[in-house]
Short mmCIF file of C-alpha atoms and ligand atoms in Angstrom, two decimals:
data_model
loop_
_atom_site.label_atom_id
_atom_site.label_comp_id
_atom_site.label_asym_id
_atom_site.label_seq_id
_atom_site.Cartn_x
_atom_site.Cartn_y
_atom_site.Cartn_z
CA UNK A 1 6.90 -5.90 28.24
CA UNK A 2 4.05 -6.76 25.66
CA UNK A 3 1.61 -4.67 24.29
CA UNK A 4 -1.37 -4.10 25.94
CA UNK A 5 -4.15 -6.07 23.84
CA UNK A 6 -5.64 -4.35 20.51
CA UNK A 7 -7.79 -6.03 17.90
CA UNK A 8 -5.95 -6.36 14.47
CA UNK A 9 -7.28 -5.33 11.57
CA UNK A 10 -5.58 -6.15 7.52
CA UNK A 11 -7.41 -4.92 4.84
CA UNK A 12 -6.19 -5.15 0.89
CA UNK A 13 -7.40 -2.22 -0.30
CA UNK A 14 -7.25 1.31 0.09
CA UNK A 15 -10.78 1.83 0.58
CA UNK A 16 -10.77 -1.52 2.84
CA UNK A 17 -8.04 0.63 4.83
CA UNK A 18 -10.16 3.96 4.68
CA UNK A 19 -13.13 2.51 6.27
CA UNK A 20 -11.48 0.86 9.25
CA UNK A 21 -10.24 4.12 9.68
CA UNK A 22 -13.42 5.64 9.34
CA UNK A 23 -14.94 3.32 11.86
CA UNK A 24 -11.73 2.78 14.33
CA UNK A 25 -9.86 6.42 14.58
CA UNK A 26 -12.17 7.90 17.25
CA UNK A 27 -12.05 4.59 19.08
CA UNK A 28 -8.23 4.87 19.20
CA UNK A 29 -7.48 3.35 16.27
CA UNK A 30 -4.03 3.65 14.27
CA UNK A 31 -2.05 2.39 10.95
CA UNK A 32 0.37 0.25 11.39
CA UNK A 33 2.72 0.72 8.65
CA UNK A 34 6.48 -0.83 9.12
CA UNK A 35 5.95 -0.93 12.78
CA UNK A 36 9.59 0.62 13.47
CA UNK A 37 8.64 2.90 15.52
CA UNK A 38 4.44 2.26 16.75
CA UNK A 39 5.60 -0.95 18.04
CA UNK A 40 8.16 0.19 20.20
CA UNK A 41 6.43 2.60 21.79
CA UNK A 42 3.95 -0.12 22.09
CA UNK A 43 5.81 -2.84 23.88
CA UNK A 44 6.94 0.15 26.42
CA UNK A 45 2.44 0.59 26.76
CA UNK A 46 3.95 4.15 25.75
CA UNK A 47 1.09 3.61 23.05
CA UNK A 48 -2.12 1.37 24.01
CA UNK A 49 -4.01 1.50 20.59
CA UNK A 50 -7.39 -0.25 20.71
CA UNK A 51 -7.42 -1.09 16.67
CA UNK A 52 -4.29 -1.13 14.57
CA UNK A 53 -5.00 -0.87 10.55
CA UNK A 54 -2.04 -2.97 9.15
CA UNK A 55 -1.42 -1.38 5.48
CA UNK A 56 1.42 -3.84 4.60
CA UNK A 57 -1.04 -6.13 2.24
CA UNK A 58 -2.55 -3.11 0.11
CA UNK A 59 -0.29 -3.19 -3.13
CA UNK A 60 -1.70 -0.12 -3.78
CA UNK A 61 0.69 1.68 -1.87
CA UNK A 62 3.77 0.63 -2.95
CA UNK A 63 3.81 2.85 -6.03
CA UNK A 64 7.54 4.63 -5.89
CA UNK A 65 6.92 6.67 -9.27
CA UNK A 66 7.83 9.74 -11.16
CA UNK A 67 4.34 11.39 -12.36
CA UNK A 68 3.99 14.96 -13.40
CA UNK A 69 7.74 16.31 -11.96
CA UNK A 70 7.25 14.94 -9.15
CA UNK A 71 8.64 11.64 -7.31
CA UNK A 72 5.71 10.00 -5.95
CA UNK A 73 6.40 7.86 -2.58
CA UNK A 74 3.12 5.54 -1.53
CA UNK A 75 2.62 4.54 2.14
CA UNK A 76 3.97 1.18 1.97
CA UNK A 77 7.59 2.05 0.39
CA UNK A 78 10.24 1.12 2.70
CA UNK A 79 13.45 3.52 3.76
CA UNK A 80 15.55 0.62 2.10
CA UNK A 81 14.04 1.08 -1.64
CA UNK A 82 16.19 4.66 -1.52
CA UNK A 83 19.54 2.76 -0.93
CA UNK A 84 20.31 2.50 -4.51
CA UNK A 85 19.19 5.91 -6.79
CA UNK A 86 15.31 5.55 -7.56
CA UNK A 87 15.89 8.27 -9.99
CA UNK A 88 18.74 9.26 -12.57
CA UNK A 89 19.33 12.77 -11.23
CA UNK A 90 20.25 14.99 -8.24
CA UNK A 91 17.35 14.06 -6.30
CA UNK A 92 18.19 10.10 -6.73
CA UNK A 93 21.53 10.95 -5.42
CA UNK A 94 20.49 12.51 -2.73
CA UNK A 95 17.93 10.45 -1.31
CA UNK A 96 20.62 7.34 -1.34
CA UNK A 97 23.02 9.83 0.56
CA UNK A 98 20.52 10.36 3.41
CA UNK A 99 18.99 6.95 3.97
CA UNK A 100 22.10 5.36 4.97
CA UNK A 101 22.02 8.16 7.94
CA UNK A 102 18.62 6.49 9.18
CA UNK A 103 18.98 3.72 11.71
CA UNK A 104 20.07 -0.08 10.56
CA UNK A 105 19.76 -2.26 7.73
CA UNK A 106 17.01 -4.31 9.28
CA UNK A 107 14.82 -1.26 10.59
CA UNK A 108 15.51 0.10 6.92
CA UNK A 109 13.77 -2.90 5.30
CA UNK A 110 10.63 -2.58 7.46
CA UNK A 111 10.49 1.18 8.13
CA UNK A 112 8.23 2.99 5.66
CA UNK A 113 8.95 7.21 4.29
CA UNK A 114 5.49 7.72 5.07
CA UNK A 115 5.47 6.19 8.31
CA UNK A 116 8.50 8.36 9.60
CA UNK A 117 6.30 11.74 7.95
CA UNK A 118 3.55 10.36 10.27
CA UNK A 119 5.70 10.05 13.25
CA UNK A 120 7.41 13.15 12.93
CA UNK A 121 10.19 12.91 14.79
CA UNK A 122 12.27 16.14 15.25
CA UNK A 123 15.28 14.08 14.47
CA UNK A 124 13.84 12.17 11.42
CA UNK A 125 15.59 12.65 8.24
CA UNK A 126 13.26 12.11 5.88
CA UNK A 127 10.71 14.84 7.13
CA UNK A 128 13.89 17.15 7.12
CA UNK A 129 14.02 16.19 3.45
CA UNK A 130 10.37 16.82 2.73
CA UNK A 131 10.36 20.54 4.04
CA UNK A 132 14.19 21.12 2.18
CA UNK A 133 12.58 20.01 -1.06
CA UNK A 134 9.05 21.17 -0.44
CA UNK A 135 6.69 18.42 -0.47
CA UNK A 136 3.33 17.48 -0.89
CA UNK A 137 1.73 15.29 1.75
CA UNK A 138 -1.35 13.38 0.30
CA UNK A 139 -3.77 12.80 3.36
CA UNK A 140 -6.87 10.71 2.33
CA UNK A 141 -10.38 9.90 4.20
CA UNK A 142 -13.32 8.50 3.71
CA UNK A 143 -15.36 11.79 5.33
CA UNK A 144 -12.93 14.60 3.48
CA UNK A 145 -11.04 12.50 0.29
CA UNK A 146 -7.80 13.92 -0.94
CA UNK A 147 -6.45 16.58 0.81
CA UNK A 148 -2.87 18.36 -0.39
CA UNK A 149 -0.58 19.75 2.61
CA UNK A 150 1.80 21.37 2.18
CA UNK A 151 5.16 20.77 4.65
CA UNK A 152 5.11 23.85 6.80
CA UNK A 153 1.33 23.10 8.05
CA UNK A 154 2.26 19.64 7.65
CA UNK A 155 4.80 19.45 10.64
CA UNK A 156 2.94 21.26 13.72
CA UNK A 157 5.32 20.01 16.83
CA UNK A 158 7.31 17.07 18.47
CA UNK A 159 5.79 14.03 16.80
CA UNK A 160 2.29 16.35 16.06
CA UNK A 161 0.98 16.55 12.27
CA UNK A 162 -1.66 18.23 10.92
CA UNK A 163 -3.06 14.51 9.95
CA UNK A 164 -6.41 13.59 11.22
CA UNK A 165 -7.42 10.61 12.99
CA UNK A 166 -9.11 9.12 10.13
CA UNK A 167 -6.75 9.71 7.60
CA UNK A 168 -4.78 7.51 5.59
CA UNK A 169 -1.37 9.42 5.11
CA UNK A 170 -1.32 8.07 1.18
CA UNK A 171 1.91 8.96 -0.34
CA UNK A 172 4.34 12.33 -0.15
CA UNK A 173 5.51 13.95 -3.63
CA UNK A 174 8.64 15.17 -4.10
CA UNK A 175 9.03 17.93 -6.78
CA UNK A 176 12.26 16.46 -9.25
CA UNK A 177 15.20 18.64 -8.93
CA UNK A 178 16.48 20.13 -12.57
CA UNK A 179 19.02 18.40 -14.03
CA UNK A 180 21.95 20.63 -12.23
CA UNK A 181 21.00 21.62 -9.31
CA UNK A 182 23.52 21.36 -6.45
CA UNK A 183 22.10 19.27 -3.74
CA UNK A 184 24.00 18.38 0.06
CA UNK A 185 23.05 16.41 3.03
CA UNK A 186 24.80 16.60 6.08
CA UNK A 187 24.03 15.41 9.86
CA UNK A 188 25.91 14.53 13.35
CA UNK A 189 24.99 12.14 16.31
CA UNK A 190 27.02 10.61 18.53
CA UNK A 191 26.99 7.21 16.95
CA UNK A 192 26.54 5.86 13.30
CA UNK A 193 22.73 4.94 13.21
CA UNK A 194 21.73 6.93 16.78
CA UNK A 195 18.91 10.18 15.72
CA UNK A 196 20.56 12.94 14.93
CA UNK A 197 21.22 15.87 17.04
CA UNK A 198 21.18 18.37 14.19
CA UNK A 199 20.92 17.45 10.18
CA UNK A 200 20.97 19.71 7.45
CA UNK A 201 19.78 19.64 3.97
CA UNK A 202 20.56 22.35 1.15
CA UNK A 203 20.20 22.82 -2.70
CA UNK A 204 21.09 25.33 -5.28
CA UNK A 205 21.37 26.35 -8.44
CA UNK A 206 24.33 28.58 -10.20
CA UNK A 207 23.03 30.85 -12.73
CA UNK A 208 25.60 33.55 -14.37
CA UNK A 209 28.61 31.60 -11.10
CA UNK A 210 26.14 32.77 -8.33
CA UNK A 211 24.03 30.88 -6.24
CA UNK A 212 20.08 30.74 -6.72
CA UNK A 213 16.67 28.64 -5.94
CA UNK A 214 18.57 28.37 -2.91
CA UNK A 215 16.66 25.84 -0.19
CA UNK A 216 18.11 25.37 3.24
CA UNK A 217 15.91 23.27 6.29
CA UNK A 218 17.16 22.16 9.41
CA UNK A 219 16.04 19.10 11.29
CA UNK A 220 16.48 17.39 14.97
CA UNK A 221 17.66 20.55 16.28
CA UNK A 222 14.30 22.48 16.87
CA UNK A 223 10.51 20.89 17.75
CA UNK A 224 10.06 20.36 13.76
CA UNK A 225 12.38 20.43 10.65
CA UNK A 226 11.78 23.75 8.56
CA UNK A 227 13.48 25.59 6.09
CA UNK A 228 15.91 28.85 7.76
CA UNK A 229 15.57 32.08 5.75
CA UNK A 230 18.51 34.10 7.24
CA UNK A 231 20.83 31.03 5.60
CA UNK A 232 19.55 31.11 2.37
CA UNK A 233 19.63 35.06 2.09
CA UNK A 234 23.29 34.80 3.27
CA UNK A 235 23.43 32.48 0.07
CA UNK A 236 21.23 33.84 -2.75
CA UNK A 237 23.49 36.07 -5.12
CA UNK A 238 26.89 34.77 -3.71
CA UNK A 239 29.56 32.68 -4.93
CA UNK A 240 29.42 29.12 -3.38
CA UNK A 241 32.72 28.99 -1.32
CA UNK A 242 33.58 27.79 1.78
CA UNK A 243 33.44 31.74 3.32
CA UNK A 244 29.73 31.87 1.83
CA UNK A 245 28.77 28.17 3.49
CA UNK A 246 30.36 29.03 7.20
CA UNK A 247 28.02 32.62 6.87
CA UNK A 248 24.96 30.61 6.18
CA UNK A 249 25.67 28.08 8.87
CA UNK A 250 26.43 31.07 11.42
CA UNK A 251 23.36 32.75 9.94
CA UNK A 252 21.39 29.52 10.73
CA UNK A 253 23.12 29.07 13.86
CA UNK A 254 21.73 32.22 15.39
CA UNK A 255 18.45 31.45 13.87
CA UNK A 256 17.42 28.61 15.13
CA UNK A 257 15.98 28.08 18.42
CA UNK A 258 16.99 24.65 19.71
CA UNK A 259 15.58 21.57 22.07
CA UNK A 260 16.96 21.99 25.58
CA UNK A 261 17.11 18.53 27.03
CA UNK A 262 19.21 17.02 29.82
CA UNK A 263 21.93 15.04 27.19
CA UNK A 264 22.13 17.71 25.06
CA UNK A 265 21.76 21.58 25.76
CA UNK A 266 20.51 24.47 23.66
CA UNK A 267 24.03 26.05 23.14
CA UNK A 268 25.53 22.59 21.80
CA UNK A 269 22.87 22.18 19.57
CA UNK A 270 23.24 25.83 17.90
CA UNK A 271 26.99 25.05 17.03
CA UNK A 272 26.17 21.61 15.90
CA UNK A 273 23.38 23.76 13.62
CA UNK A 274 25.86 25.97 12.59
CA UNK A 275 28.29 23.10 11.60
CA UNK A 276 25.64 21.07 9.51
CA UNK A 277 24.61 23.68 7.34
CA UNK A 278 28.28 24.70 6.11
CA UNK A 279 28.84 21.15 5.41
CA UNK A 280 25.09 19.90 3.54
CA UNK A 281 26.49 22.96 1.47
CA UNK A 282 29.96 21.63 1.11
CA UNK A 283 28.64 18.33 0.48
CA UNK A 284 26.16 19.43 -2.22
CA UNK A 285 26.85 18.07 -5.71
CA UNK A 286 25.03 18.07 -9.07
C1 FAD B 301 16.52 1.54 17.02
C2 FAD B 301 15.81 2.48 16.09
C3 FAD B 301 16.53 3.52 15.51
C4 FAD B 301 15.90 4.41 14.64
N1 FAD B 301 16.63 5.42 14.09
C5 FAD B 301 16.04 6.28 13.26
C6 FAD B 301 16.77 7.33 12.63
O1 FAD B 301 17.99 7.47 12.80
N2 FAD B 301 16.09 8.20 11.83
C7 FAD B 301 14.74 8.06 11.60
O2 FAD B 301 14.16 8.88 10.88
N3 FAD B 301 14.03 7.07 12.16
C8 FAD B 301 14.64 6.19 12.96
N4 FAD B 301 13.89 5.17 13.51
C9 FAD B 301 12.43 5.11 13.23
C10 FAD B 301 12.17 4.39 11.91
O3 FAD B 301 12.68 5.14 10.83
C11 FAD B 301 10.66 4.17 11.64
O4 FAD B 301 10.62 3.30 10.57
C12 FAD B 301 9.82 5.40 11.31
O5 FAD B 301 9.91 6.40 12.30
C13 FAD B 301 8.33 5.07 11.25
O6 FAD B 301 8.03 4.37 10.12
P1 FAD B 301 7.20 3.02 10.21
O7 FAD B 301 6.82 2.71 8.82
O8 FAD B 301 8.00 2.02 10.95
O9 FAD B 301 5.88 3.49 11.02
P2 FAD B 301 5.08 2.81 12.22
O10 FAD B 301 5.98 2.51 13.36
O11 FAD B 301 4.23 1.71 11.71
O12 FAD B 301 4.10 4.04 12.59
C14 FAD B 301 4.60 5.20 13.25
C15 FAD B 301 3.42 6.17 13.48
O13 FAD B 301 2.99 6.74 12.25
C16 FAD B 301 1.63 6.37 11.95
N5 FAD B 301 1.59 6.04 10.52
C17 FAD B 301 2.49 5.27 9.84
N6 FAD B 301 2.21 5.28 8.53
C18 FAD B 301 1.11 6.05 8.37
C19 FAD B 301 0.35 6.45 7.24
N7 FAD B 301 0.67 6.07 6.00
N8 FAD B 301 -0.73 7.25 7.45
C20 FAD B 301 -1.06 7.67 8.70
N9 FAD B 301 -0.36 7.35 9.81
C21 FAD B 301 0.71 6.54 9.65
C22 FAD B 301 1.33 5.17 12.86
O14 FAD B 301 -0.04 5.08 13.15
C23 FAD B 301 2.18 5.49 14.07
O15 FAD B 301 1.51 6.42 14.90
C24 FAD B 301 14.50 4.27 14.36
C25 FAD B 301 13.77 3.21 14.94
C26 FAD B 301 14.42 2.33 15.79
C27 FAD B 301 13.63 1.20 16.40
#
């Protein structure tokens, strides 16, 4: 099918971008950022948009930067730009460890990391990243300016953010992990490229051979990624060994409440839950 028709909109600027937003969000306007996933939905008339905002001629937005500890990702960098280590440290590493579990090569090159935060996807790895690591989402308007959110009022439901019409979703910060910090990635779905049915994400630190700063979040398994308490307490204080990482996946397990769909039921997705978590922490490395 095609689209139903929509009136096309490219501005060059960000505050070009913020107007039409300004002017077009109530009237069913959208961004249109690598199109991976709007256009889709789109050609299905899933999504009938009236105005799309195409950001993909604002340079401004493909800053990819380390400012102030943090990794700064603009709305226009593509999932592709993480294939090779953008930075010389854990969080480089792991970043180029979980893109290669997002789709294919070609939906890689166009798809953007702020575009899947937007989406929101349960089963999108990158948000599961952002609330593992504890990001900043950037959200700019031309009614409110910069607001900071942070990931666990970021990510309200299926595909539902706390992102307002009019705003521009401007870039996400990562905070840099210190120089050795452990840091693991692990997911499972049927086949190489498919969303996943559960992914996990985990880092730590060792101080005095026990495990601390300990961050555990689980995505595709529940409405919206989030970070599981009752793993990292089974974690914080303990040795990491594979006895430690099968308690904090069983802890997370039980925890978690999962999606309940016809494919895949509740009870497959807590044992794949339970089975992602032991191995993100088996996988981690410095
Ligand atoms: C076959 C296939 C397999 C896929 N597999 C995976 C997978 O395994 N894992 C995964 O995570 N994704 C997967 N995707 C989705 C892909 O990663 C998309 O690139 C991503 O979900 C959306 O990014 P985009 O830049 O393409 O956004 P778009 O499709 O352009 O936009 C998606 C939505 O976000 C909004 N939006 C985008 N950017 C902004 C912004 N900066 N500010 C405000 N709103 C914004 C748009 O208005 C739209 O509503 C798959 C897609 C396809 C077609």
């Amino acid at each position: 099918m095609k689209p139903a028709p929509f009136q096309y909109h490219a501005p060059t600027t960000v505050a070009e971008t913020l107007d039409l937003l300004a002017q077009y969000a109530d009237d069913d306007g959208r961004v249109l950022a690598g199109g991976q996933s709007l256009v889709p939905t789109m050609a299905f008339r899933l999504a009938r948009p009236k105005h799309l905002v195409d950001i993909n001629a604002v340079p401004e937005l493909n800053r990819l930067v380390v400012e102030n500890g943090r990794l700064c990702i603009g709305a226009g960098v593509r999932h592709a730009a993480f294939e090779k280590p953008v930075e010389d440290g854990p969080i480089g590493r792991l970043l180029a460890t979980v893109v290669r579990h997002i789709a294919h090569g070609p939906i890689r090159a166009r798809g953007t990391f702020c575009g899947s935060i937007a989406h929101a996807d349960p089963a999108s790895e990158w948000c599961a990243v952002a609330m593992g690591l504890n990001a900043e989402m950037v959200a700019e308007s031309k009614a409110s300016g910069t607001r900071i959110i942070q990931g666990r009022e970021f990510f309200e439901g299926i595909m539902t953010t706390a992102l307002r019409g009019e705003e521009l979703l401007r870039e996400v910060r990562l905070p840099i992990l210190p120089k050795g910090t452990y840091a693991g990635f692990a997911e499972y779905s049927r086949r190489a490229g498919d969303y996943a049915i559960a992914m996990a994400v985990s880092t730590y630190r060792l101080r005095n051979g026990v495990m601390t700063d300990v961050h555990v979040a689980v995505g595709g398994a529940e409405a919206a990624p989030r970070r599981i308490p009752e793993a990292e307490r089974a974690l914080i204080g303990r040795q990491p060994n594979p006895a430690t990482f099968q308690a904090a996946g069983n802890a997370a397990g039980k925890a978690v409440d999962p999606l309940d769909d016809p494919s895949i039921s509740a009870k497959y997705r807590h044992g794949v839950v339970r089975a992602v978590v032991s191995r993100a922490l088996e996988n981690a490395s410095t």
